[in-house]
Amino acid sequence: MVQKAKILLVDDRPENLLALEAILSALDQTLVRASSGEEALKALLTDDFAVILLDVQMPGMDGFETAAHIKRRERTRDIPIIFLTAINHGPHHTFRGYAAGAVDYISKPFDPWVLRAKVSVFVDLYMKNCQLREQAGLLRLQLEQGLPSGAEANGSKEPAGLLAELSARLAAVEEQAEALSKQLGESADAAAVATAAHLERKLTGLRRALDALEPGSGGGIVRQASGD
């Protein structure tokens, strides 16, 4: 069973959080509420999130300050942030949002379909990265067992069978990543395109690692190739 992605919703107004939940419920992911910047940072200490929807205008720690804290933490710096604001102060205000690390900046009232589509892209990228890490972990586990050619793995499968299974699983992720890249197209957010490209590079490295395990290839390069 595929684990659902977590989406962090940060807004000091309960009615805004309720509206966001209504819009994003169709994605069938786990929606986590935070009513302040401090509460959002606390949630980020323990859980991994696919994307953060962050209100700019909040009492105390506003959205810009909250984003700055998120980007300073190694654990959370790569989580995409979409800023939401009811006030449009012009290009300078928008630039401040991007400078704070946001991948997008949306003014209220926003189109629910557009917001849902943007969030969906980052959820898809997050899920593909999770699948890639799972395949990489499985590959490393088999490498650490140091299976000799023609021997059985833990008395169950031969190395050739394990390689075939890993290759099939990786092929499924590669196919999904390729479909996602086509879906993004040239009109997608630059941050989403860059993240998809990074995912494809990691998939290429993992594929090379599997190819290096084939009989007659140099297996010594595998650990380096799969360490991305």
Coordinates of C-alpha atoms in Angstrom, one line a residue:
M1 CA 0.0 0.0 0.0
V2 CA 1.5 3.3 -1.1
Q3 CA 1.9 5.8 1.8
K4 CA 0.2 9.1 1.3
A5 CA 2.2 12.3 1.1
K6 CA 1.8 15.0 3.8
I7 CA 0.9 18.6 2.8
L8 CA 1.5 21.3 5.4
L9 CA -1.1 24.1 5.4
V10 CA 0.0 27.2 7.4
D11 CA -2.5 30.0 8.1
D12 CA -3.6 31.8 11.2
R13 CA -7.3 31.9 10.1
P14 CA -9.3 28.7 10.6
E15 CA -11.6 29.5 7.8
N16 CA -8.7 29.7 5.4
L17 CA -7.4 26.4 6.5
L18 CA -10.8 24.9 6.1
A19 CA -11.0 26.3 2.5
L20 CA -7.6 24.8 1.7
E21 CA -8.6 21.4 3.0
A22 CA -11.8 21.5 0.9
I23 CA -9.8 22.4 -2.3
L24 CA -7.0 19.8 -1.7
S25 CA -9.1 16.9 -0.3
A26 CA -9.5 15.6 -3.9
L27 CA -5.8 14.8 -4.0
D28 CA -6.4 12.2 -1.3
Q29 CA -3.2 13.0 0.6
T30 CA -2.6 13.8 4.3
L31 CA -3.3 17.4 5.1
V32 CA -1.7 18.8 8.2
R33 CA -2.8 22.1 9.8
A34 CA -0.6 24.8 11.4
S35 CA -2.0 28.0 12.7
S36 CA 1.3 29.9 13.1
G37 CA 4.9 29.9 11.9
E38 CA 6.0 28.4 15.2
E39 CA 3.5 25.6 14.9
A40 CA 4.6 24.9 11.3
L41 CA 8.3 24.7 12.4
K42 CA 7.4 22.2 15.2
A43 CA 5.5 20.0 12.7
L44 CA 8.5 20.0 10.4
L45 CA 10.7 18.6 13.1
T46 CA 9.1 15.2 13.1
D47 CA 7.3 14.8 9.7
D48 CA 8.4 14.9 6.1
F49 CA 6.2 17.0 3.7
A50 CA 5.8 17.0 0.0
V51 CA 4.9 20.7 -0.2
I52 CA 4.1 23.6 2.2
L53 CA 1.3 26.2 1.6
L54 CA 2.3 29.2 3.6
D55 CA 0.3 32.3 4.3
V56 CA 2.4 35.5 4.2
Q57 CA 0.3 37.7 6.5
M58 CA 0.4 36.1 10.0
P59 CA 0.8 37.8 13.4
G60 CA 4.1 37.2 15.1
M61 CA 6.3 35.2 12.8
D62 CA 5.0 36.0 9.3
G63 CA 5.4 33.8 6.2
F64 CA 8.7 35.3 5.1
E65 CA 10.3 34.7 8.5
T66 CA 8.9 31.2 8.7
A67 CA 10.2 30.4 5.2
A68 CA 13.7 31.7 6.2
H69 CA 13.7 29.2 9.2
I70 CA 12.6 26.4 6.9
K71 CA 15.3 27.0 4.4
R72 CA 18.0 27.2 7.1
R73 CA 17.3 23.7 8.3
E74 CA 19.1 20.9 6.4
R75 CA 16.1 18.6 7.0
T76 CA 13.6 21.0 5.4
R77 CA 15.5 23.2 3.0
D78 CA 14.4 21.3 -0.1
I79 CA 10.6 21.2 0.7
P80 CA 8.8 23.3 -1.9
I81 CA 7.0 26.4 -0.5
I82 CA 4.0 28.0 -2.1
F83 CA 3.2 31.4 -0.6
L84 CA -0.4 32.5 -0.3
T85 CA -1.3 36.2 0.3
A86 CA -4.5 38.3 0.3
I87 CA -2.4 41.5 -0.3
N88 CA -0.7 42.4 -3.5
H89 CA 2.1 44.9 -2.8
G90 CA 3.5 44.7 -6.4
P91 CA 6.7 43.2 -7.8
H92 CA 8.9 44.0 -4.8
H93 CA 6.6 42.0 -2.5
T94 CA 6.5 39.1 -4.9
F95 CA 10.3 39.2 -5.3
R96 CA 10.7 39.0 -1.5
G97 CA 8.6 35.9 -1.6
Y98 CA 10.9 34.2 -4.1
A99 CA 14.0 35.4 -2.3
A100 CA 12.7 33.7 0.8
G101 CA 12.7 30.4 -1.0
A102 CA 9.2 30.1 -2.4
V103 CA 8.7 28.1 -5.6
D104 CA 5.4 30.0 -6.3
Y105 CA 3.5 33.0 -5.1
I106 CA -0.3 33.1 -5.4
S107 CA -2.6 36.0 -4.5
K108 CA -6.0 35.4 -3.0
P109 CA -8.6 34.8 -4.1
F110 CA -7.0 32.1 -6.2
D111 CA -8.4 29.6 -8.6
P112 CA -9.0 26.3 -6.7
W113 CA -8.3 24.2 -9.8
V114 CA -4.9 26.0 -10.4
L115 CA -3.8 25.6 -6.8
R116 CA -4.8 22.0 -6.7
A117 CA -2.9 21.3 -10.0
K118 CA 0.3 23.1 -8.7
V119 CA 0.2 21.1 -5.4
S120 CA -0.4 17.9 -7.3
V121 CA 2.8 18.4 -9.3
F122 CA 4.9 18.6 -6.2
V123 CA 3.1 15.6 -4.6
D124 CA 3.9 13.6 -7.7
L125 CA 7.6 14.6 -7.6
Y126 CA 7.7 13.7 -3.9
M127 CA 6.2 10.3 -4.4
K128 CA 8.7 9.5 -7.3
N129 CA 11.6 10.5 -5.0
C130 CA 10.3 8.2 -2.3
Q131 CA 10.0 5.3 -4.8
L132 CA 13.6 6.0 -6.0
R133 CA 14.9 6.0 -2.4
E134 CA 13.2 2.7 -1.8
Q135 CA 14.7 1.1 -4.9
A136 CA 18.2 2.5 -4.0
G137 CA 17.9 1.1 -0.5
L138 CA 17.0 -2.3 -1.8
L139 CA 19.9 -2.2 -4.2
R140 CA 22.4 -1.1 -1.5
L141 CA 21.0 -3.9 0.8
Q142 CA 21.8 -6.5 -1.9
L143 CA 25.3 -5.0 -2.5
E144 CA 26.1 -5.0 1.2
Q145 CA 25.3 -8.8 1.3
G146 CA 28.2 -9.2 -1.2
L147 CA 26.4 -11.9 -3.3
P148 CA 28.8 -14.0 -5.4
S149 CA 27.9 -14.8 -9.0
G150 CA 25.7 -18.0 -9.2
A151 CA 25.1 -18.1 -5.4
E152 CA 21.7 -17.8 -3.7
A153 CA 20.6 -14.7 -1.8
N154 CA 19.6 -15.7 1.7
G155 CA 18.7 -19.1 0.4
S156 CA 15.8 -17.8 -1.6
K157 CA 16.7 -16.0 -4.9
E158 CA 19.8 -16.2 -7.1
P159 CA 21.5 -12.8 -7.8
A160 CA 20.3 -12.9 -11.4
G161 CA 16.7 -13.1 -10.2
L162 CA 17.3 -10.3 -7.7
L163 CA 18.8 -8.1 -10.4
A164 CA 15.8 -8.8 -12.7
E165 CA 13.4 -7.9 -10.0
L166 CA 15.3 -4.7 -9.1
S167 CA 15.5 -3.8 -12.8
A168 CA 11.8 -4.3 -13.3
R169 CA 10.9 -2.1 -10.3
L170 CA 13.3 0.6 -11.4
A171 CA 11.8 0.5 -14.9
A172 CA 8.4 1.2 -13.4
V173 CA 9.7 4.3 -11.7
E174 CA 11.5 5.4 -14.8
E175 CA 8.3 5.1 -16.8
Q176 CA 6.4 7.2 -14.3
A177 CA 9.1 9.8 -14.1
E178 CA 9.2 10.1 -17.9
A179 CA 5.4 10.5 -18.0
L180 CA 5.6 13.2 -15.3
S181 CA 8.3 15.2 -17.2
K182 CA 6.0 15.1 -20.3
Q183 CA 3.1 16.3 -18.2
L184 CA 5.1 19.2 -16.8
G185 CA 6.1 20.4 -20.3
E186 CA 7.7 23.8 -21.0
S187 CA 5.0 25.8 -19.3
A188 CA 5.5 24.4 -15.8
D189 CA 7.1 26.1 -12.9
A190 CA 10.9 26.3 -13.2
A191 CA 11.3 24.7 -9.8
A192 CA 9.1 21.8 -10.7
V193 CA 11.0 21.2 -13.9
A194 CA 14.3 21.4 -12.1
T195 CA 13.2 18.9 -9.5
A196 CA 12.0 16.5 -12.2
A197 CA 15.3 16.8 -14.0
H198 CA 17.2 16.0 -10.7
L199 CA 15.0 13.0 -10.2
E200 CA 15.8 11.8 -13.7
R201 CA 19.5 12.2 -13.1
K202 CA 19.2 10.0 -9.9
L203 CA 17.3 7.4 -11.9
T204 CA 20.1 7.4 -14.5
G205 CA 22.7 6.8 -11.8
L206 CA 20.7 4.0 -10.3
R207 CA 20.2 2.4 -13.7
R208 CA 24.0 2.5 -14.3
A209 CA 24.5 0.9 -10.9
L210 CA 22.3 -2.0 -11.9
D211 CA 24.0 -2.4 -15.3
A212 CA 27.3 -2.5 -13.5
L213 CA 26.1 -5.6 -11.7
E214 CA 25.5 -7.5 -14.9
P215 CA 28.0 -10.4 -15.5
G216 CA 31.2 -9.2 -17.1
S217 CA 30.8 -5.6 -16.0
G218 CA 33.0 -3.8 -13.4
G219 CA 31.1 -4.1 -10.2
G220 CA 33.5 -1.8 -8.3
I221 CA 31.8 1.3 -9.6
V222 CA 28.4 0.4 -8.2
R223 CA 28.6 1.8 -4.8
Q224 CA 29.6 5.2 -6.1
A225 CA 26.9 5.2 -8.8
S226 CA 24.2 4.4 -6.4
G227 CA 25.2 6.8 -3.7
D228 CA 23.5 9.9 -5.1

